[in-house]
Tab-separated table of C-alpha atoms and ligand atoms in Angstrom:
chain	number	residue	atom	x	y	z
A	268	UNK	CA	-38.046	8.393	-78.380
A	269	UNK	CA	-35.488	7.711	-81.106
A	270	UNK	CA	-34.713	4.765	-83.397
A	271	UNK	CA	-31.940	2.459	-82.172
A	272	UNK	CA	-30.315	-0.498	-83.994
A	273	UNK	CA	-27.963	-3.159	-82.735
A	274	UNK	CA	-24.952	-4.354	-84.730
A	275	UNK	CA	-26.998	-6.545	-87.130
A	276	UNK	CA	-29.086	-3.497	-88.207
A	277	UNK	CA	-32.180	-5.683	-88.567
A	278	UNK	CA	-34.493	-3.080	-87.013
A	279	UNK	CA	-34.477	0.560	-85.896
A	280	UNK	CA	-37.424	0.835	-83.533
A	281	UNK	CA	-38.109	3.775	-81.196
A	282	UNK	CA	-36.547	3.746	-77.720
A	283	UNK	CA	-36.340	6.222	-74.893
A	284	UNK	CA	-32.578	6.563	-74.357
A	285	UNK	CA	-31.563	7.579	-70.826
A	286	UNK	CA	-27.942	8.749	-70.764
A	287	UNK	CA	-26.400	7.772	-67.433
A	288	UNK	CA	-23.386	9.772	-66.376
A	289	UNK	CA	-22.859	9.764	-62.648
A	290	UNK	CA	-22.449	6.682	-60.454
A	291	UNK	CA	-23.661	8.597	-57.379
A	292	UNK	CA	-26.924	9.503	-59.130
A	293	UNK	CA	-27.592	6.054	-60.619
A	294	UNK	CA	-29.958	4.843	-57.921
A	295	UNK	CA	-32.159	7.920	-58.414
A	296	UNK	CA	-31.885	7.813	-62.210
A	297	UNK	CA	-32.921	4.167	-62.486
A	298	UNK	CA	-35.387	3.817	-59.555
A	299	UNK	CA	-38.883	2.905	-60.677
A	300	UNK	CA	-37.716	2.639	-64.249
A	301	UNK	CA	-39.289	0.003	-66.413
A	302	UNK	CA	-39.340	-1.664	-68.731
A	303	UNK	CA	-35.666	-0.800	-69.223
A	304	UNK	CA	-32.474	-2.574	-70.300
A	305	UNK	CA	-28.841	-1.439	-70.107
A	306	UNK	CA	-27.062	-0.515	-73.351
A	307	UNK	CA	-23.292	-0.764	-73.712
A	308	UNK	CA	-21.711	-0.220	-77.135
A	309	UNK	CA	-24.577	-1.972	-78.963
A	310	UNK	CA	-22.199	-4.619	-80.383
A	311	UNK	CA	-24.715	-7.407	-79.776
A	312	UNK	CA	-26.100	-8.438	-83.138
A	313	UNK	CA	-29.740	-8.938	-82.204
A	314	UNK	CA	-32.181	-7.838	-79.499
A	315	UNK	CA	-30.241	-8.515	-76.256
A	316	UNK	CA	-29.496	-4.774	-75.987
A	317	UNK	CA	-32.792	-3.529	-77.498
A	318	UNK	CA	-36.102	-2.728	-75.850
A	319	UNK	CA	-38.534	-1.413	-78.497
A	320	UNK	CA	-41.043	1.017	-76.989
A	321	UNK	CA	-39.173	1.045	-73.633
A	322	UNK	CA	-36.052	2.583	-72.107
A	323	UNK	CA	-32.360	1.983	-72.751
A	324	UNK	CA	-29.979	2.812	-69.914
A	325	UNK	CA	-27.044	4.066	-71.951
A	326	UNK	CA	-23.751	3.539	-70.105
A	327	UNK	CA	-21.421	5.155	-72.681
A	328	UNK	CA	-20.576	8.030	-70.308
A	329	UNK	CA	-19.974	5.826	-67.275
A	330	UNK	CA	-16.418	5.562	-68.540
A	331	UNK	CA	-14.095	6.301	-65.636
A	332	UNK	CA	-11.321	4.207	-64.089
A	333	UNK	CA	-11.653	4.214	-60.271
A	334	UNK	CA	-8.473	2.486	-59.099
A	335	UNK	CA	-5.663	0.208	-60.220
A	336	UNK	CA	-3.253	-1.765	-58.056
A	337	UNK	CA	-0.022	-2.314	-60.040
A	338	UNK	CA	1.071	-4.981	-57.551
A	339	UNK	CA	-1.947	-7.253	-57.999
A	340	UNK	CA	-3.295	-6.142	-61.410
A	341	UNK	CA	-6.759	-5.388	-59.982
A	342	UNK	CA	-8.651	-2.660	-61.863
A	343	UNK	CA	-11.896	-1.085	-60.648
A	344	UNK	CA	-13.780	0.831	-63.337
A	345	UNK	CA	-17.225	1.925	-64.410
A	346	UNK	CA	-19.242	-0.392	-66.618
A	347	UNK	CA	-19.228	1.868	-69.677
A	348	UNK	CA	-15.427	1.780	-70.016
A	349	UNK	CA	-14.463	0.212	-73.341
A	350	UNK	CA	-12.118	-2.777	-73.441
A	351	UNK	CA	-10.036	-0.833	-75.995
A	352	UNK	CA	-9.443	1.952	-73.461
A	353	UNK	CA	-8.329	-0.537	-70.827
A	354	UNK	CA	-5.871	-2.088	-73.296
A	355	UNK	CA	-4.501	1.291	-74.429
A	356	UNK	CA	-3.843	2.367	-70.856
A	357	UNK	CA	-2.686	-0.954	-69.406
A	358	UNK	CA	-0.499	-2.539	-72.121
A	359	UNK	CA	2.301	0.041	-71.781
A	360	UNK	CA	2.168	-0.651	-68.037
A	361	UNK	CA	2.630	-4.408	-68.547
A	362	UNK	CA	-0.951	-5.557	-67.972
A	363	UNK	CA	-3.741	-6.829	-70.228
A	364	UNK	CA	-7.327	-7.934	-69.998
A	365	UNK	CA	-7.201	-11.738	-69.972
A	366	UNK	CA	-10.266	-12.073	-72.263
A	367	UNK	CA	-11.260	-9.860	-75.197
A	368	UNK	CA	-13.819	-10.809	-77.869
A	369	UNK	CA	-13.291	-10.286	-81.618
A	370	UNK	CA	-13.776	-6.535	-81.190
A	371	UNK	CA	-12.367	-4.271	-78.476
A	372	UNK	CA	-15.166	-1.732	-78.976
A	373	UNK	CA	-17.194	-3.348	-76.233
A	374	UNK	CA	-18.082	-2.061	-72.757
A	375	UNK	CA	-17.102	-3.791	-69.521
A	376	UNK	CA	-20.827	-4.109	-68.641
A	377	UNK	CA	-21.633	-5.690	-72.014
A	378	UNK	CA	-18.649	-8.048	-71.754
A	379	UNK	CA	-19.885	-9.266	-68.357
A	380	UNK	CA	-23.581	-9.417	-69.260
A	381	UNK	CA	-22.783	-11.628	-72.293
A	382	UNK	CA	-19.869	-13.385	-70.533
A	383	UNK	CA	-17.851	-12.960	-73.715
A	384	UNK	CA	-15.054	-15.268	-74.855
A	385	UNK	CA	-11.874	-14.674	-76.828
A	386	UNK	CA	-9.490	-16.667	-78.993
A	387	UNK	CA	-7.801	-17.932	-75.808
A	388	UNK	CA	-10.885	-19.554	-74.261
A	389	UNK	CA	-9.049	-22.901	-74.103
A	390	UNK	CA	-6.485	-21.265	-71.768
A	391	UNK	CA	-8.358	-18.733	-69.648
A	392	UNK	CA	-12.113	-19.370	-69.927
A	393	UNK	CA	-14.528	-16.472	-70.392
A	394	UNK	CA	-14.666	-12.838	-69.213
A	395	UNK	CA	-16.677	-13.683	-66.092
A	396	UNK	CA	-13.862	-15.890	-64.780
A	397	UNK	CA	-11.790	-12.736	-64.250
A	398	UNK	CA	-14.397	-10.545	-62.536
A	399	UNK	CA	-13.727	-10.278	-58.800
A	400	UNK	CA	-16.625	-8.036	-57.818
A	401	UNK	CA	-19.548	-6.049	-59.221
A	402	UNK	CA	-21.783	-3.296	-57.998
A	403	UNK	CA	-25.291	-3.971	-59.245
A	404	UNK	CA	-27.891	-1.186	-59.151
A	405	UNK	CA	-31.484	-2.434	-59.244
A	406	UNK	CA	-34.548	-0.460	-60.311
A	407	UNK	CA	-36.000	-0.769	-56.771
A	408	UNK	CA	-33.141	1.455	-55.560
A	409	UNK	CA	-30.882	-1.244	-54.072
A	410	UNK	CA	-27.153	-1.268	-54.794
A	411	UNK	CA	-25.737	-4.756	-54.199
A	412	UNK	CA	-22.156	-6.062	-54.271
A	413	UNK	CA	-21.667	-9.499	-55.744
A	414	UNK	CA	-18.738	-11.649	-56.821
A	415	UNK	CA	-17.483	-15.233	-56.565
A	416	UNK	CA	-17.234	-14.783	-52.770
A	417	UNK	CA	-20.114	-12.335	-52.067
A	418	UNK	CA	-23.681	-13.125	-53.134
A	419	UNK	CA	-22.290	-15.778	-55.504
A	420	UNK	CA	-25.742	-16.838	-56.763
A	421	UNK	CA	-26.617	-13.298	-57.855
A	422	UNK	CA	-23.155	-13.062	-59.417
A	423	UNK	CA	-23.718	-16.270	-61.433
A	424	UNK	CA	-27.039	-14.877	-62.636
A	425	UNK	CA	-25.486	-11.534	-63.626
A	426	UNK	CA	-22.491	-12.946	-65.531
A	427	UNK	CA	-24.048	-13.752	-68.899
A	428	UNK	CA	-27.362	-12.443	-67.483
A	429	UNK	CA	-28.018	-10.206	-70.569
A	430	UNK	CA	-28.796	-7.180	-68.385
A	431	UNK	CA	-31.800	-8.749	-66.677
A	432	UNK	CA	-30.559	-8.745	-63.064
A	433	UNK	CA	-29.915	-4.992	-62.873
A	434	UNK	CA	-27.439	-2.394	-64.041
A	435	UNK	CA	-23.775	-3.215	-63.491
A	436	UNK	CA	-22.389	0.105	-62.256
A	437	UNK	CA	-18.757	-0.795	-61.545
A	438	UNK	CA	-16.620	-3.917	-61.796
A	439	UNK	CA	-13.353	-5.098	-60.301
A	440	UNK	CA	-11.333	-6.994	-62.908
A	441	UNK	CA	-8.236	-9.152	-62.528
A	442	UNK	CA	-5.766	-8.260	-65.290
A	443	UNK	CA	-2.882	-10.481	-66.396
A	444	UNK	CA	0.764	-9.471	-66.770
A	445	UNK	CA	2.052	-9.185	-70.374
A	446	UNK	CA	5.440	-8.465	-71.890
A	447	UNK	CA	4.050	-6.080	-74.541
A	448	UNK	CA	1.795	-5.670	-77.562
A	449	UNK	CA	3.535	-8.064	-80.006
A	450	UNK	CA	2.444	-11.602	-80.850
A	451	UNK	CA	4.330	-14.320	-82.710
A	452	UNK	CA	1.719	-15.604	-85.114
A	453	UNK	CA	1.377	-18.485	-87.527
A	454	UNK	CA	-1.042	-18.918	-90.432
A	455	UNK	CA	-1.701	-22.422	-91.767
A	456	UNK	CA	-4.032	-23.363	-94.628
A	457	UNK	CA	-6.051	-26.593	-94.177
A	458	UNK	CA	-8.216	-28.546	-96.578
A	459	UNK	CA	-10.813	-30.448	-94.515
A	460	UNK	CA	-12.746	-30.308	-91.262
A	461	UNK	CA	-10.679	-33.232	-89.932
A	462	UNK	CA	-7.496	-31.331	-90.653
A	463	UNK	CA	-8.938	-28.315	-88.771
A	464	UNK	CA	-9.743	-30.499	-85.748
A	465	UNK	CA	-6.257	-32.016	-85.674
A	466	UNK	CA	-4.698	-28.555	-85.885
A	467	UNK	CA	-6.992	-27.276	-83.112
A	468	UNK	CA	-6.225	-30.218	-80.803
A	469	UNK	CA	-2.473	-30.003	-81.438
A	470	UNK	CA	-2.390	-26.232	-80.923
A	471	UNK	CA	-4.322	-25.952	-77.664
A	472	UNK	CA	-1.479	-26.877	-75.321
A	473	UNK	CA	1.198	-24.828	-77.125
A	474	UNK	CA	-0.598	-21.717	-78.375
A	475	UNK	CA	-2.382	-19.040	-76.363
A	476	UNK	CA	-4.674	-17.818	-79.166
A	477	UNK	CA	-6.248	-20.068	-81.776
A	478	UNK	CA	-8.987	-19.372	-84.296
A	479	UNK	CA	-9.787	-20.362	-87.821
A	480	UNK	CA	-11.636	-19.145	-90.860
A	481	UNK	CA	-13.407	-21.591	-93.136
A	482	UNK	CA	-15.004	-21.476	-96.563
A	483	UNK	CA	-18.578	-22.614	-96.044
A	484	UNK	CA	-19.522	-22.314	-99.704
A	485	UNK	CA	-17.744	-25.630	-100.416
A	486	UNK	CA	-19.939	-27.853	-98.205
A	487	UNK	CA	-18.207	-30.661	-96.322
A	488	UNK	CA	-15.185	-30.423	-98.672
A	489	UNK	CA	-14.382	-27.223	-96.851
A	490	UNK	CA	-11.000	-25.552	-96.616
A	491	UNK	CA	-9.775	-22.811	-94.376
A	492	UNK	CA	-7.056	-20.825	-92.698
A	493	UNK	CA	-5.900	-21.656	-89.166
A	494	UNK	CA	-4.407	-18.836	-87.104
A	495	UNK	CA	-2.493	-19.198	-83.856
A	496	UNK	CA	-0.393	-16.868	-81.747
A	497	UNK	CA	1.704	-16.551	-78.617
A	498	UNK	CA	2.954	-13.395	-76.908
A	499	UNK	CA	6.408	-12.583	-78.324
A	500	UNK	CA	9.149	-13.201	-75.776
A	501	UNK	CA	11.314	-10.283	-76.952
A	502	UNK	CA	9.013	-7.362	-77.672
A	503	UNK	CA	10.007	-5.029	-80.530
A	504	UNK	CA	8.904	-1.616	-79.245
A	505	UNK	CA	5.733	0.255	-80.074
A	506	UNK	CA	3.681	-1.095	-82.996
A	507	UNK	CA	2.588	1.324	-85.764
A	508	UNK	CA	-0.798	2.997	-85.290
A	509	UNK	CA	-3.236	1.135	-87.580
A	510	UNK	CA	-4.905	3.207	-90.316
A	511	UNK	CA	-8.670	3.480	-89.887
A	512	UNK	CA	-10.986	2.944	-92.835
A	513	UNK	CA	-14.738	3.491	-92.994
A	514	UNK	CA	-17.593	2.189	-95.125
A	515	UNK	CA	-18.918	5.526	-96.429
A	516	UNK	CA	-22.451	4.496	-97.472
A	517	UNK	CA	-24.860	1.626	-97.022
A	518	UNK	CA	-25.115	-0.128	-100.408
A	519	UNK	CA	-28.714	-0.649	-101.615
A	520	UNK	CA	-28.189	-4.441	-101.584
A	521	UNK	CA	-25.974	-6.745	-99.571
A	522	UNK	CA	-22.550	-7.071	-101.220
A	523	UNK	CA	-22.489	-10.714	-100.112
A	524	UNK	CA	-24.703	-12.795	-102.390
A	525	UNK	CA	-24.797	-16.104	-104.251
A	526	UNK	CA	-22.522	-14.781	-107.007
A	527	UNK	CA	-19.958	-12.839	-104.985
A	528	UNK	CA	-19.538	-15.139	-101.985
A	529	UNK	CA	-17.611	-18.005	-103.633
A	530	UNK	CA	-15.335	-15.391	-105.229
A	531	UNK	CA	-14.710	-13.571	-101.922
A	532	UNK	CA	-14.098	-16.851	-100.103
A	533	UNK	CA	-11.726	-18.210	-102.767
A	534	UNK	CA	-9.794	-14.954	-102.860
A	535	UNK	CA	-9.524	-14.830	-99.070
A	536	UNK	CA	-8.335	-18.446	-98.924
A	537	UNK	CA	-5.610	-18.046	-101.551
A	538	UNK	CA	-4.437	-14.681	-100.283
A	539	UNK	CA	-3.917	-16.066	-96.782
A	540	UNK	CA	-2.617	-19.455	-97.903
A	541	UNK	CA	0.149	-17.605	-99.794
A	542	UNK	CA	0.871	-15.297	-96.857
A	543	UNK	CA	1.087	-18.377	-94.591
A	544	UNK	CA	3.939	-19.030	-92.183
A	545	UNK	CA	5.152	-17.187	-89.131
A	546	UNK	CA	5.245	-13.455	-88.515
A	547	UNK	CA	5.429	-11.004	-85.613
A	548	UNK	CA	2.251	-8.910	-85.530
A	549	UNK	CA	0.757	-6.298	-83.159
A	550	UNK	CA	-1.845	-7.982	-80.958
A	551	UNK	CA	-4.716	-5.784	-82.160
A	552	UNK	CA	-4.257	-6.333	-85.902
A	553	UNK	CA	-4.131	-10.078	-85.274
A	554	UNK	CA	-6.955	-10.342	-82.743
A	555	UNK	CA	-9.376	-7.626	-83.975
A	556	UNK	CA	-8.860	-7.282	-87.728
A	557	UNK	CA	-12.283	-5.704	-88.274
A	558	UNK	CA	-11.912	-2.925	-85.689
A	559	UNK	CA	-10.022	-0.774	-88.199
A	560	UNK	CA	-12.917	-0.845	-90.673
A	561	UNK	CA	-15.545	1.406	-89.160
A	562	UNK	CA	-19.211	0.476	-89.795
A	563	UNK	CA	-18.398	-2.657	-91.816
A	564	UNK	CA	-21.834	-3.950	-90.808
A	565	UNK	CA	-23.286	-1.575	-93.433
A	566	UNK	CA	-21.894	-3.804	-96.202
A	567	UNK	CA	-24.882	-6.108	-95.677
A	568	UNK	CA	-27.258	-3.492	-97.052
A	569	UNK	CA	-30.352	-1.801	-95.622
A	570	UNK	CA	-32.073	-5.023	-94.476
A	571	UNK	CA	-29.208	-5.868	-92.121
A	572	UNK	CA	-27.802	-9.290	-91.340
A	573	UNK	CA	-27.906	-12.126	-88.847
A	574	UNK	CA	-25.051	-13.802	-87.131
A	575	UNK	CA	-25.656	-17.452	-86.332
A	576	UNK	CA	-23.172	-18.654	-83.690
A	577	UNK	CA	-23.535	-22.162	-82.369
A	578	UNK	CA	-21.572	-24.422	-80.082
A	579	UNK	CA	-21.820	-28.210	-80.223
A	580	UNK	CA	-20.236	-30.693	-77.805
A	581	UNK	CA	-16.913	-32.156	-78.964
A	582	UNK	CA	-18.212	-35.739	-79.490
A	583	UNK	CA	-21.251	-34.870	-81.598
A	584	UNK	CA	-19.520	-31.828	-83.053
A	585	UNK	CA	-17.773	-33.063	-86.215
A	586	UNK	CA	-20.866	-34.861	-87.577
A	587	UNK	CA	-23.107	-31.906	-86.731
A	588	UNK	CA	-20.727	-29.473	-88.418
A	589	UNK	CA	-20.623	-31.579	-91.579
A	590	UNK	CA	-24.433	-31.513	-91.716
A	591	UNK	CA	-24.453	-27.768	-91.121
A	592	UNK	CA	-21.939	-27.115	-93.886
A	593	UNK	CA	-23.976	-29.303	-96.274
A	594	UNK	CA	-27.192	-27.434	-95.463
A	595	UNK	CA	-25.527	-24.057	-95.954
A	596	UNK	CA	-23.880	-25.041	-99.252
A	597	UNK	CA	-27.204	-26.369	-100.594
A	598	UNK	CA	-29.055	-23.231	-99.523
A	599	UNK	CA	-26.714	-21.022	-101.562
A	600	UNK	CA	-26.727	-18.579	-98.635
A	601	UNK	CA	-23.117	-18.965	-97.560
A	602	UNK	CA	-21.326	-16.664	-95.190
A	603	UNK	CA	-18.235	-14.548	-95.728
A	604	UNK	CA	-15.715	-15.174	-92.967
A	605	UNK	CA	-17.199	-18.171	-91.142
A	606	UNK	CA	-15.221	-18.476	-87.921
A	607	UNK	CA	-14.598	-21.788	-86.164
A	608	UNK	CA	-12.865	-22.419	-82.842
A	609	UNK	CA	-12.693	-25.027	-80.099
A	610	UNK	CA	-13.699	-24.067	-76.551
A	611	UNK	CA	-11.744	-25.416	-73.591
A	612	UNK	CA	-13.004	-27.506	-70.683
A	613	UNK	CA	-13.329	-24.753	-68.060
A	614	UNK	CA	-16.937	-24.622	-66.806
A	615	UNK	CA	-18.568	-21.258	-67.514
A	616	UNK	CA	-19.361	-19.056	-64.502
A	617	UNK	CA	-22.835	-17.800	-65.500
A	618	UNK	CA	-26.283	-19.412	-65.595
A	619	UNK	CA	-26.690	-18.266	-69.212
A	620	UNK	CA	-23.032	-18.287	-70.317
A	621	UNK	CA	-22.595	-19.498	-73.872
A	622	UNK	CA	-19.243	-21.352	-73.881
A	623	UNK	CA	-19.202	-25.090	-73.199
A	624	UNK	CA	-16.543	-27.668	-74.103
A	625	UNK	CA	-16.879	-28.239	-77.836
A	626	UNK	CA	-16.669	-26.530	-81.198
A	627	UNK	CA	-18.134	-23.126	-81.966
A	628	UNK	CA	-18.940	-21.849	-85.461
A	629	UNK	CA	-20.193	-18.365	-86.329
A	630	UNK	CA	-21.577	-17.306	-89.673
A	631	UNK	CA	-23.009	-14.049	-91.014
A	632	UNK	CA	-26.059	-14.174	-93.293
A	633	UNK	CA	-27.594	-11.194	-95.089
A	634	UNK	CA	-31.262	-10.856	-94.151
A	635	UNK	CA	-33.269	-12.371	-97.007
A	636	UNK	CA	-36.483	-12.706	-95.020
A	637	UNK	CA	-38.324	-16.045	-95.204
A	638	UNK	CA	-35.495	-17.758	-97.152
A	639	UNK	CA	-33.000	-17.040	-94.412
A	640	UNK	CA	-35.480	-18.050	-91.694
A	641	UNK	CA	-36.039	-21.415	-93.467
A	642	UNK	CA	-32.286	-22.003	-93.498
A	643	UNK	CA	-32.083	-21.237	-89.762
A	644	UNK	CA	-34.888	-23.712	-88.987
A	645	UNK	CA	-32.801	-26.461	-90.647
A	646	UNK	CA	-29.649	-25.416	-88.804
A	647	UNK	CA	-31.526	-25.204	-85.476
A	648	UNK	CA	-32.590	-28.848	-85.876
A	649	UNK	CA	-28.963	-29.982	-86.168
A	650	UNK	CA	-27.846	-27.877	-83.189
A	651	UNK	CA	-30.740	-29.188	-81.059
A	652	UNK	CA	-30.066	-32.845	-81.984
A	653	UNK	CA	-26.349	-32.447	-81.205
A	654	UNK	CA	-27.067	-31.017	-77.721
A	655	UNK	CA	-25.705	-27.586	-78.639
A	656	UNK	CA	-26.867	-24.004	-78.173
A	657	UNK	CA	-26.891	-20.620	-79.918
A	658	UNK	CA	-25.137	-17.514	-78.569
A	659	UNK	CA	-27.514	-14.901	-77.106
A	660	UNK	CA	-25.106	-12.039	-77.936
A	661	UNK	CA	-25.563	-12.863	-81.616
A	662	UNK	CA	-29.152	-14.052	-81.703
A	663	UNK	CA	-32.197	-12.186	-83.029
A	664	UNK	CA	-34.604	-15.007	-83.835
A	665	UNK	CA	-34.062	-18.373	-82.117
A	666	UNK	CA	-37.313	-20.107	-81.128
A	667	UNK	CA	-38.120	-20.541	-77.472
A	668	UNK	CA	-37.835	-24.326	-77.460
A	669	UNK	CA	-34.243	-24.160	-78.713
A	670	UNK	CA	-33.438	-21.634	-75.969
A	671	UNK	CA	-35.014	-23.919	-73.324
A	672	UNK	CA	-33.096	-26.943	-74.630
A	673	UNK	CA	-29.764	-25.108	-74.955
A	674	UNK	CA	-29.933	-23.203	-71.660
A	675	UNK	CA	-31.265	-25.654	-69.042
A	676	UNK	CA	-30.320	-23.308	-66.168
A	677	UNK	CA	-32.440	-20.442	-67.557
A	678	UNK	CA	-35.381	-21.050	-65.127
A	679	UNK	CA	-33.001	-20.363	-62.198
A	680	UNK	CA	-32.570	-16.796	-63.485
A	681	UNK	CA	-36.180	-15.908	-62.548
A	682	UNK	CA	-35.245	-15.606	-58.847
A	683	UNK	CA	-32.620	-12.971	-59.588
A	684	UNK	CA	-34.333	-10.879	-62.243
A	685	UNK	CA	-34.829	-7.182	-61.697
A	686	UNK	CA	-38.574	-6.738	-62.343
A	687	UNK	CA	-37.874	-3.345	-63.949
A	688	UNK	CA	-35.602	-4.891	-66.606
A	689	UNK	CA	-36.945	-6.288	-69.844
A	690	UNK	CA	-35.576	-6.473	-73.389
A	691	UNK	CA	-36.751	-7.505	-76.831
A	692	UNK	CA	-34.829	-10.727	-76.237
A	693	UNK	CA	-36.230	-11.476	-72.774
A	694	UNK	CA	-39.814	-11.035	-74.027
A	695	UNK	CA	-39.111	-13.245	-77.045
A	696	UNK	CA	-37.342	-16.040	-75.139
A	697	UNK	CA	-38.753	-15.832	-71.598
A	698	UNK	CA	-42.150	-14.225	-72.122
A	699	UNK	CA	-41.445	-11.029	-70.125
B	945	FAD	C1	-17.128	-7.665	-84.749
B	945	FAD	C2	-17.632	-8.355	-83.516
B	945	FAD	C3	-16.917	-9.433	-83.028
B	945	FAD	C4	-17.365	-10.088	-81.882
B	945	FAD	N1	-16.631	-11.142	-81.420
B	945	FAD	C5	-17.018	-11.763	-80.300
B	945	FAD	C6	-16.227	-12.811	-79.760
B	945	FAD	O1	-15.188	-13.172	-80.295
B	945	FAD	N2	-16.647	-13.376	-78.591
B	945	FAD	C7	-17.785	-12.969	-77.955
B	945	FAD	O2	-18.094	-13.521	-76.899
B	945	FAD	N3	-18.550	-11.981	-78.442
B	945	FAD	C8	-18.192	-11.377	-79.600
B	945	FAD	N4	-18.946	-10.342	-80.086
B	945	FAD	C9	-20.156	-9.948	-79.353
B	945	FAD	C10	-19.842	-8.858	-78.322
B	945	FAD	O3	-18.650	-9.131	-77.650
B	945	FAD	C11	-20.952	-8.868	-77.266
B	945	FAD	O4	-22.196	-8.682	-77.857
B	945	FAD	C12	-20.734	-7.804	-76.179
B	945	FAD	O5	-21.604	-8.094	-75.109
B	945	FAD	C13	-21.050	-6.407	-76.700
B	945	FAD	O6	-20.793	-5.471	-75.684
B	945	FAD	P1	-21.520	-4.068	-75.702
B	945	FAD	O7	-20.839	-3.166	-74.763
B	945	FAD	O8	-21.663	-3.601	-77.106
B	945	FAD	O9	-22.921	-4.480	-75.098
B	945	FAD	P2	-24.383	-4.344	-75.710
B	945	FAD	O10	-24.423	-5.094	-76.991
B	945	FAD	O11	-24.800	-2.933	-75.714
B	945	FAD	O12	-25.195	-5.143	-74.603
B	945	FAD	C14	-24.987	-6.546	-74.443
B	945	FAD	C15	-25.803	-7.047	-73.244
B	945	FAD	O13	-25.200	-6.528	-72.081
B	945	FAD	C16	-26.158	-5.821	-71.311
B	945	FAD	N5	-25.421	-4.737	-70.669
B	945	FAD	C17	-24.652	-3.791	-71.253
B	945	FAD	N6	-24.152	-2.980	-70.312
B	945	FAD	C18	-24.609	-3.424	-69.109
B	945	FAD	C19	-24.472	-2.983	-67.766
B	945	FAD	N7	-23.738	-1.935	-67.434
B	945	FAD	N8	-25.125	-3.670	-66.803
B	945	FAD	C20	-25.873	-4.761	-67.083
B	945	FAD	N9	-26.042	-5.214	-68.344
B	945	FAD	C21	-25.416	-4.548	-69.335
B	945	FAD	C22	-27.195	-5.351	-72.303
B	945	FAD	O14	-28.444	-5.128	-71.697
B	945	FAD	C23	-27.230	-6.539	-73.252
B	945	FAD	O15	-28.052	-7.544	-72.727
B	945	FAD	C24	-18.544	-9.665	-81.221
B	945	FAD	C25	-19.277	-8.570	-81.719
B	945	FAD	C26	-18.816	-7.919	-82.858
B	945	FAD	C27	-19.597	-6.743	-83.389
């Protein structure tokens, strides 16, 4: 047994970690196992990838490519392959993953099991839309193929299924052709939520990637920075290799507090407002700015931090967001780098997929115990009333009634669950 934390570093409880390494041996290695849950790169913030007192099926060494068809762009690989490795290998060959979340240091299995979304959701939907087939290994020894055309119900339960239907051993992914690694990007400051919404609506048809940062310390008089990008038509050769920085120690207290946050947010706003305008940038520095700062999660101090990511339907969204920004400003527990984006209309493929048409906002909060929990209870009430939901990949504490309200298809998952799989999250939200 050894202590394991997820990205939020809220706990470090003992787990038995089983290192998987060989696809051929998986059935034997996982048979009769339980309670167990697969572990990818541990980039979930809460307890989706944790199983205190039980086993973690670590997929980090299931990291081989099996085949690639350069005619069709179909890649078959093991579930522990990182999205970054796929990009490094495929971009020079003119192909890219269609969907990548805000970090590339994520496994294929984790990307499927959380049905992750990227800054181009309005164009291409979520990760699961681009999965053609999966091999699922169950703890009773079965290995089952599923995909949109084979066992589609099991597939819908597994995409976004937070590891509960079995271990994804391999996946067949449809890549998309790209000209190269450069993006033509634009940065635009805005000074109200309405201005953000107009920019988002106007950008969706013309820009492939859109995302925005907002200052949530200013309440409903918020301001922010809107970012949008398209693949550059004429690519300018190889981009420079980004320099990697690391956070050397965990500070004794969170660096983000009532005094520093307004300063950080104001600085960030003005810095970017002045740098505004158009520029050609490498895709990774634009899409994954935090990947070059190793262990930045340590900046929140030894008690860790929560991410609160919500989505609210488009109609109720603006009013709900105003209430949320008011509540956060009054609480004095603002977030550094609150990220806001609109999701497109494409229906999500999984029973528990997070994206739905509307507006999504994600905020980081240092863990201040009961104070932070009280803030979340207020925010939950707004999300519930607006008909929204919270993202399981980020969650560590949502109450069961909010899960039931936000994920009405969750009861259908029961039929497809692997009885040997259980996580901290499944016990908290589903009772087992
Ligand atoms: C900086 C940062 C930015 C992020 N930005 C985004 C974003 O923009 N969009 C977004 O959608 N998400 C985002 N995320 C969340 C992240 O993409 C997801 O949590 C992703 O699932 C993490 O993948 P992982 O390999 O670390 O999986 P883990 O966190 O280890 O596991 C995630 C879930 O997948 C299951 N799982 C893992 N491997 C397998 C497998 N082989 N078979 C079956 N189940 C498996 C686990 O049991 C768990 O339930 C971000 C996270 C970080 C840290």
